[in-house]
PDB file of C-alpha atoms in Angstrom:
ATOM      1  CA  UNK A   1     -28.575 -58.578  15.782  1.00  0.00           C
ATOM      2  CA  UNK A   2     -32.099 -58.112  17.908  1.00  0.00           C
ATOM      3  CA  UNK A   3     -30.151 -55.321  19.900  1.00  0.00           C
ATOM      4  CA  UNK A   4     -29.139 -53.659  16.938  1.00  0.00           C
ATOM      5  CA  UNK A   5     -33.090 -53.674  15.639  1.00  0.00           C
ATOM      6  CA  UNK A   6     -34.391 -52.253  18.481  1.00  0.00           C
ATOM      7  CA  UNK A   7     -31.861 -49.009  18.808  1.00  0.00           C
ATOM      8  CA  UNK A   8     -32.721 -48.758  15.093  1.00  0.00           C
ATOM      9  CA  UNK A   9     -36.531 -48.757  15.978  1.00  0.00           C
ATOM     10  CA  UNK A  10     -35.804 -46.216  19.266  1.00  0.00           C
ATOM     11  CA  UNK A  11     -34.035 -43.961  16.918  1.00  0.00           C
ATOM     12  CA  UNK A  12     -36.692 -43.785  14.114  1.00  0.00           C
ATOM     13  CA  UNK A  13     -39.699 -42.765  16.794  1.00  0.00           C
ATOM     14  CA  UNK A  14     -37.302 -40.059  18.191  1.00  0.00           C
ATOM     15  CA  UNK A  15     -36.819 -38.470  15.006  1.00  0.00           C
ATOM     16  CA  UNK A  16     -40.369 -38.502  14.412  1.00  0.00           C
ATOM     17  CA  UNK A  17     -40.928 -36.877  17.628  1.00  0.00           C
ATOM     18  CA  UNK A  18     -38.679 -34.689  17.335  1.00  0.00           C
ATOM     19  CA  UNK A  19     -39.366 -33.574  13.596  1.00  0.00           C
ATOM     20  CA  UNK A  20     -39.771 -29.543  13.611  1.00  0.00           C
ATOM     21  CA  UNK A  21     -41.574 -30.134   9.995  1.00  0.00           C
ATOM     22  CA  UNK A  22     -45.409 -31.117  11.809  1.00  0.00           C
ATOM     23  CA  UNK A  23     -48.276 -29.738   9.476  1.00  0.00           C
ATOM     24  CA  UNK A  24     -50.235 -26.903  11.022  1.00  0.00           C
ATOM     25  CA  UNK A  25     -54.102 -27.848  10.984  1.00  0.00           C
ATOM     26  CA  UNK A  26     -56.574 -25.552   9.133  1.00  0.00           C
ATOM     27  CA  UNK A  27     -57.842 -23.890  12.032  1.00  0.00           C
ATOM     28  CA  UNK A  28     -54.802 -23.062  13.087  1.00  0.00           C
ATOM     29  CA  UNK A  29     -53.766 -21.748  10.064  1.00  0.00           C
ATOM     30  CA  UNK A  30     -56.843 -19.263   9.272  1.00  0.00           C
ATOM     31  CA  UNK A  31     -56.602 -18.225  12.691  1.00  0.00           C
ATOM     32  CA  UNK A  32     -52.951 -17.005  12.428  1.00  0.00           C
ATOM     33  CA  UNK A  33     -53.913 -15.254   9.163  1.00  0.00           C
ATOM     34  CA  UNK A  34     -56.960 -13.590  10.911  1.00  0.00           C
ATOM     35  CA  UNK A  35     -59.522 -15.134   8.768  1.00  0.00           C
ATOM     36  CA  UNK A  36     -61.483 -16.983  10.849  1.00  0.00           C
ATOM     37  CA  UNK A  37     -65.090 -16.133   9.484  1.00  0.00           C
ATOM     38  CA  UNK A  38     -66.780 -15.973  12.936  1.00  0.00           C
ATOM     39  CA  UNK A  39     -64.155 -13.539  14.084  1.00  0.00           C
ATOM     40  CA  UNK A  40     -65.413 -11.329  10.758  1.00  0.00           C
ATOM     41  CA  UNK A  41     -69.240 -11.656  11.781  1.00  0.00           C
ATOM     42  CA  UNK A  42     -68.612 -10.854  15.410  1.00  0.00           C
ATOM     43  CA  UNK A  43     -66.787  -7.483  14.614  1.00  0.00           C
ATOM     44  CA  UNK A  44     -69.145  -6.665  12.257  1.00  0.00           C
ATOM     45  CA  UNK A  45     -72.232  -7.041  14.781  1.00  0.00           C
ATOM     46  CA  UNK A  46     -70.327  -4.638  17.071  1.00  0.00           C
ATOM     47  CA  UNK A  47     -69.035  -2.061  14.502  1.00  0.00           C
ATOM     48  CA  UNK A  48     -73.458  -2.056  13.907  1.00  0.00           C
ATOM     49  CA  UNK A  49     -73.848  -2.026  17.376  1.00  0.00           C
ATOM     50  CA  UNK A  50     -71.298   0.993  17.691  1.00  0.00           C
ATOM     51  CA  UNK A  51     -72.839   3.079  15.153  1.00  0.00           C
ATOM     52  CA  UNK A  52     -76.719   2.288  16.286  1.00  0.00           C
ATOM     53  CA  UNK A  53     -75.361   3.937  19.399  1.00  0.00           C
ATOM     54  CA  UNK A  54     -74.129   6.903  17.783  1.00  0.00           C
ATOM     55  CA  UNK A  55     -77.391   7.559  16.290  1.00  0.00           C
ATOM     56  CA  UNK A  56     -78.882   7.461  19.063  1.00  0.00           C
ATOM     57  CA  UNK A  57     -76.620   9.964  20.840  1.00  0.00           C
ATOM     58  CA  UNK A  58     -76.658  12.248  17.909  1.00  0.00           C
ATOM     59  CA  UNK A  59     -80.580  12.243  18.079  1.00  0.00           C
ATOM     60  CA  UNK A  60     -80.647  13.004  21.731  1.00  0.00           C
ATOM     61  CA  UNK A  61     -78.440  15.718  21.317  1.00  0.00           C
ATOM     62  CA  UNK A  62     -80.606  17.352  18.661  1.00  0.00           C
ATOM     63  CA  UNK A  63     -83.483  16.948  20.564  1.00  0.00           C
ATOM     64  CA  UNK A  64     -81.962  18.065  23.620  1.00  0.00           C
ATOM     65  CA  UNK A  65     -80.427  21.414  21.601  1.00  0.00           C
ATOM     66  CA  UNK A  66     -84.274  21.842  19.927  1.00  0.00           C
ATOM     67  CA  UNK A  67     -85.470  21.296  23.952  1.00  0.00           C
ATOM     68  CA  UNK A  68     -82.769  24.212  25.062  1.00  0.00           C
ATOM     69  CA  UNK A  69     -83.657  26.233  22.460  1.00  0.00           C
ATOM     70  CA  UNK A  70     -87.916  26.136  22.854  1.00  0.00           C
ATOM     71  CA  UNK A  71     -87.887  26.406  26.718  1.00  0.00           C
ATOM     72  CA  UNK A  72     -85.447  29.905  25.980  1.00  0.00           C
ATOM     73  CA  UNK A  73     -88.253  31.228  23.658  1.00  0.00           C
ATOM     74  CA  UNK A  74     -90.727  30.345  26.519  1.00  0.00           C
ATOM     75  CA  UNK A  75     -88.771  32.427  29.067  1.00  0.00           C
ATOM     76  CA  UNK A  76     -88.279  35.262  26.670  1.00  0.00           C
ATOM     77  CA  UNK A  77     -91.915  35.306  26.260  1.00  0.00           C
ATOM     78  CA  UNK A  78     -92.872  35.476  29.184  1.00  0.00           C
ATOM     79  CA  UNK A  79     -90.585  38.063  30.294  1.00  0.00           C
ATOM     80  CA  UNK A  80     -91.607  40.090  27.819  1.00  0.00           C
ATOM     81  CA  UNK A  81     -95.157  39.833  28.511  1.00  0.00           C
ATOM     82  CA  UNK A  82     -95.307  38.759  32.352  1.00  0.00           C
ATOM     83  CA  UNK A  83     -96.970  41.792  33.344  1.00  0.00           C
ATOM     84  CA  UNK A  84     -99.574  42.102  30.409  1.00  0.00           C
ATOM     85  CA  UNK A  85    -102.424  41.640  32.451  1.00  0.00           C
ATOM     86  CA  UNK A  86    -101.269  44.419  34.797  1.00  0.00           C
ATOM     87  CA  UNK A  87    -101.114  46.940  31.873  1.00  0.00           C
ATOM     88  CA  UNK A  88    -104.169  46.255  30.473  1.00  0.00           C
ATOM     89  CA  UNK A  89    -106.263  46.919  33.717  1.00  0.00           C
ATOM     90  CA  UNK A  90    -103.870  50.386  33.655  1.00  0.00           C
ATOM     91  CA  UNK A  91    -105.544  51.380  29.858  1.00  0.00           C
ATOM     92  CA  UNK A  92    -108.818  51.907  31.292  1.00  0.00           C
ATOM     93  CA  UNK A  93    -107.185  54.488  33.695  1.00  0.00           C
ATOM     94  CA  UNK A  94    -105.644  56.121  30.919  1.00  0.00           C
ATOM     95  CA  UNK A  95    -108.688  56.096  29.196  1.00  0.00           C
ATOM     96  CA  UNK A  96    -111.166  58.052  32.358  1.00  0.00           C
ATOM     97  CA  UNK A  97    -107.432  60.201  32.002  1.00  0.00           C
ATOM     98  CA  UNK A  98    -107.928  61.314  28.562  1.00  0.00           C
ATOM     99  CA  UNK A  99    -111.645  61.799  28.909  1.00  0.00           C
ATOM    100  CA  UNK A 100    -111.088  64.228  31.818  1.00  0.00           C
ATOM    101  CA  UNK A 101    -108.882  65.875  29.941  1.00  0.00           C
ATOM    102  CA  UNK A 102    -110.858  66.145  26.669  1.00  0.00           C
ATOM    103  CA  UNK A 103    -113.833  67.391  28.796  1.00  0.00           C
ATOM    104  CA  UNK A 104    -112.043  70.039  30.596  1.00  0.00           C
ATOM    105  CA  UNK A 105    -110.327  71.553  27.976  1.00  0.00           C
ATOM    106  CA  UNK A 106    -113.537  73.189  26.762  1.00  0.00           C
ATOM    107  CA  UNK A 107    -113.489  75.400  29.660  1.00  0.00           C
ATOM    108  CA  UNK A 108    -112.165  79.028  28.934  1.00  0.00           C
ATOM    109  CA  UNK A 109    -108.818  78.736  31.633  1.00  0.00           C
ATOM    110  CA  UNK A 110    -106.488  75.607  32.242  1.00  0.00           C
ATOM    111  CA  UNK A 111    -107.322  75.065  36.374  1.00  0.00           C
ATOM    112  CA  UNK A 112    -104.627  73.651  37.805  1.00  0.00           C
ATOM    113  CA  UNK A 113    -106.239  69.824  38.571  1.00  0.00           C
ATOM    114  CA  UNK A 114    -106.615  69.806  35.048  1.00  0.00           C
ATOM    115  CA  UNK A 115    -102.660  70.143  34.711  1.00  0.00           C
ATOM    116  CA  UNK A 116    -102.449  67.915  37.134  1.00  0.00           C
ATOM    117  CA  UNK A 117    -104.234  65.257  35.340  1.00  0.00           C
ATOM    118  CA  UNK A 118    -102.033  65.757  32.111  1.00  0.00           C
ATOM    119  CA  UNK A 119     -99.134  65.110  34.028  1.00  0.00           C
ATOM    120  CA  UNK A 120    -100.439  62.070  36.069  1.00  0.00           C
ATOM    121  CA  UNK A 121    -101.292  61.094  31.699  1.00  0.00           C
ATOM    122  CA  UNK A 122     -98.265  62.113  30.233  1.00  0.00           C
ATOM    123  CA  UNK A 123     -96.001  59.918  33.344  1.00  0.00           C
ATOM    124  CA  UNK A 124     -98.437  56.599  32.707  1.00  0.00           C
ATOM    125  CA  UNK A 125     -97.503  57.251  28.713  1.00  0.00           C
ATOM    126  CA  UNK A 126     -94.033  57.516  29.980  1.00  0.00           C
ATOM    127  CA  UNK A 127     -94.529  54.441  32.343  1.00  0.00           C
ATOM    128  CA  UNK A 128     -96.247  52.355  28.645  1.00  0.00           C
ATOM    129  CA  UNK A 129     -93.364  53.448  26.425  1.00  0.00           C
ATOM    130  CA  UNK A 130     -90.386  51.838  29.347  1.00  0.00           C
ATOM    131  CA  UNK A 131     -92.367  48.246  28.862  1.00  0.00           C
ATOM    132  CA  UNK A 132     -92.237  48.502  25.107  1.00  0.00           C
ATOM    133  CA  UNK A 133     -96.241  49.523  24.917  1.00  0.00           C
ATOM    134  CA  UNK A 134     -97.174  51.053  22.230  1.00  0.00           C
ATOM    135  CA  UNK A 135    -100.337  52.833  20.520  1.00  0.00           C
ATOM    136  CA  UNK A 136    -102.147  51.033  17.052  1.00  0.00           C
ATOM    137  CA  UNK A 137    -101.510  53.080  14.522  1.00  0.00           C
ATOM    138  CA  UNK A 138    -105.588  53.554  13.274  1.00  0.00           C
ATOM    139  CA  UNK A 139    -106.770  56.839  12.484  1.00  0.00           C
ATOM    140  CA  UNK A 140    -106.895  57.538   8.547  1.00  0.00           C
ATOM    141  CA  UNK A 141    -105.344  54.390   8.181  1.00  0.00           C
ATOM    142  CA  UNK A 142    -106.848  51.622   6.137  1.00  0.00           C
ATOM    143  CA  UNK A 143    -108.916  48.692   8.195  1.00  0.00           C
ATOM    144  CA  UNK A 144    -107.398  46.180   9.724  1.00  0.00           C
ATOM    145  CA  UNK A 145    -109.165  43.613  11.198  1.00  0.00           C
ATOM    146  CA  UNK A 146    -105.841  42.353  13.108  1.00  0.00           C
ATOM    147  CA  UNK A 147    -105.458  45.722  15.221  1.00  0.00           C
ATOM    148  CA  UNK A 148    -109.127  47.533  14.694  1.00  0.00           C
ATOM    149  CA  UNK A 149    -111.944  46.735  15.708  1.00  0.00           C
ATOM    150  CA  UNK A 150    -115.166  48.175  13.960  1.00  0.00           C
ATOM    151  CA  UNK A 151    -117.986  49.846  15.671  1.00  0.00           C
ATOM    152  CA  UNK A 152    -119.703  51.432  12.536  1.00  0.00           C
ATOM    153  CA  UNK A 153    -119.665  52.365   9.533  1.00  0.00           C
ATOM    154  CA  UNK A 154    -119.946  55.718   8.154  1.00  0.00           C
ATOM    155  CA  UNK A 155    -120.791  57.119   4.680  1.00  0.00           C
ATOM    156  CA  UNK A 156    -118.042  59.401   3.414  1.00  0.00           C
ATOM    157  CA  UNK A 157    -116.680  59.757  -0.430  1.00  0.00           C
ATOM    158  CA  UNK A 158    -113.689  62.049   0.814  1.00  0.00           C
ATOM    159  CA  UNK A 159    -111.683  58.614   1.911  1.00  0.00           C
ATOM    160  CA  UNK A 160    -111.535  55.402   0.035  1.00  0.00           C
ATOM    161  CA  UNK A 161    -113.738  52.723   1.405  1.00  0.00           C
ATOM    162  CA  UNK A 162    -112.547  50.722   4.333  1.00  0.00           C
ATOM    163  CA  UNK A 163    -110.561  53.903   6.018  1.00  0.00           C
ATOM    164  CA  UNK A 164    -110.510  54.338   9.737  1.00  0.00           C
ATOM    165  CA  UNK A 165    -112.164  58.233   9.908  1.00  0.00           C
ATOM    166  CA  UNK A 166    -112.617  58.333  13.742  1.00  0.00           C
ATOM    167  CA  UNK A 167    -111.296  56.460  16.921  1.00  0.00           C
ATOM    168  CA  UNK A 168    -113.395  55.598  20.162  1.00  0.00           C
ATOM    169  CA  UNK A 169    -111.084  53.525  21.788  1.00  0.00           C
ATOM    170  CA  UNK A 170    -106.909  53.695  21.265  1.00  0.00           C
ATOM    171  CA  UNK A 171    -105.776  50.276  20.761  1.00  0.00           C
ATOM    172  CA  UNK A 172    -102.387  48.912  22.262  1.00  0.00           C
ATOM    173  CA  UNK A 173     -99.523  46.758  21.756  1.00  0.00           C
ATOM    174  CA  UNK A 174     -97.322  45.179  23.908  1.00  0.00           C
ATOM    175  CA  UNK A 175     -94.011  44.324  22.018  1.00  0.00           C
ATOM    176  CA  UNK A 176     -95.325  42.954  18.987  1.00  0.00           C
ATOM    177  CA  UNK A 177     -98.578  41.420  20.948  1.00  0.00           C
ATOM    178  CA  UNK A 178    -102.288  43.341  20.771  1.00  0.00           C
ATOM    179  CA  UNK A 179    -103.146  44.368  24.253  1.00  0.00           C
ATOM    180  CA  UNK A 180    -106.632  45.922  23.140  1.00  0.00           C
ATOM    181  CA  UNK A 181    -107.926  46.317  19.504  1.00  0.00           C
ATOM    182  CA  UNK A 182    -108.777  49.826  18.329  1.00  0.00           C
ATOM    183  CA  UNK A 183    -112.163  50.808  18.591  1.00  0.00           C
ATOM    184  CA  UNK A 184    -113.463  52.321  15.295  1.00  0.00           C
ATOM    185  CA  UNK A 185    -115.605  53.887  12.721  1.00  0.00           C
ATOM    186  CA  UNK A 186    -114.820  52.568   9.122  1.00  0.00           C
ATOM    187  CA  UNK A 187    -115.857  54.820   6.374  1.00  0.00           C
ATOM    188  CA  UNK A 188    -118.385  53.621   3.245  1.00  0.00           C
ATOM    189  CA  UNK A 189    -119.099  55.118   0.069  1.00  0.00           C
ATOM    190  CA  UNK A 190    -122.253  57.084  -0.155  1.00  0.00           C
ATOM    191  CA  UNK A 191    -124.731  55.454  -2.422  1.00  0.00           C
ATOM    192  CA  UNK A 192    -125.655  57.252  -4.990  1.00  0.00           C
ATOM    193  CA  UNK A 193    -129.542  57.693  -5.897  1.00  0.00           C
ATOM    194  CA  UNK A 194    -131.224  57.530  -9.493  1.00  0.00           C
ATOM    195  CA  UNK A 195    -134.043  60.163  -9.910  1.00  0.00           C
ATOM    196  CA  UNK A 196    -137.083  58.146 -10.808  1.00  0.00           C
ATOM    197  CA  UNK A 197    -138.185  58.786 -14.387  1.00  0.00           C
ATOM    198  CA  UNK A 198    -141.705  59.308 -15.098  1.00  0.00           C
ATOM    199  CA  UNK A 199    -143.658  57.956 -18.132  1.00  0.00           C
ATOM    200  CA  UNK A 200    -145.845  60.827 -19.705  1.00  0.00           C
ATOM    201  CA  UNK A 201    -149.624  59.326 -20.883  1.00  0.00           C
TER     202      UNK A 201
END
């Protein structure tokens, strides 16, 4: 009889070791499923992470493109207008040039330093025009305070008020830069005077 007990009691803790029917615990459970809430939390803080980053690259490169594209304009500039300070030393040459010429042609025959002198003008006109440097458009043109400069005024109802009648100076541009102003004389109306009315006694 005892014997028979105790292989009945050996037997019972056996099958309860052995039993393939053991409940799972919760954690186990929600971690098979994938819905463990900390795992949810922690891939959210790096998907946030992730696209922070992205911002950040995206900004850079738009502020690296804007950076490209500002320093290009800066070495177009000054290519175009590296050697401005040469040319306008030159425009007071062409300007002793011109006078020469204007004071020579008076004379009754052409000598042949004065063509020499047109031709040294017309090759540093030639030499202006290859560099993109031209003249201001001034003469019978109205004022313009951007390209003329104003030496006088002069009284003259044949133009509108505000019209360029004569140049001193030719102005210059440089591309679409003023290299020297035109100097000039801007016309006026002529005032126009009451005769004074006397009172007979």
């Amino acid at each position: 009889m005892v014997l028979k007990e105790n292989k009945n009691t050996t037997d019972g803790e056996a099958e309860k070791n052995d039993s393939p029917n053991t409940p799972e615990t919760d954690e186990q459970k929600n971690s098979d499923k994938g819905n463990n809430p900390e795992a949810k939390d922690d891939l959210k803080g790096v998907e946030d992470q992730l696209n922070e980053q992205k911002d950040k690259v995206l900004r850079l490169s738009a502020e690296f493109e804007n950076f490209k594209k500002r320093k290009q304009r800066e070495i177009d500039d000054f290519k175009k207008f590296a050697n401005e300070t040469v040319f306008r030393q030159l425009l007071s040459v062409v300007d002793n040039l011109e006078r020469a010429i204007d004071s020579a042609t008076d004379a009754v025959e052409e000598t042949s330093l004065l063509e020499g002198v047109k031709l040294t003008h017309k090759e540093l006109l030639k030499l202006f025009e290859s560099f993109s440097i031209k003249r201001v458009e001034a003469e019978n043109q109205p004022f313009d305070p951007t390209f003329h400069q104003a030496v006088t005024h002069a009284e003259n109802n044949d133009v509108p008020d505000n019209t360029v009648t004569n140049v001193l100076q030719k102005g210059y541009l440089l591309h679409d830069r003023l290299l020297r102003p035109a100097m000039v004389v801007v016309s006026k109306g002529v005032e126009k005077q009451t005769p004074e009315t006397t009172i007979e006694d």
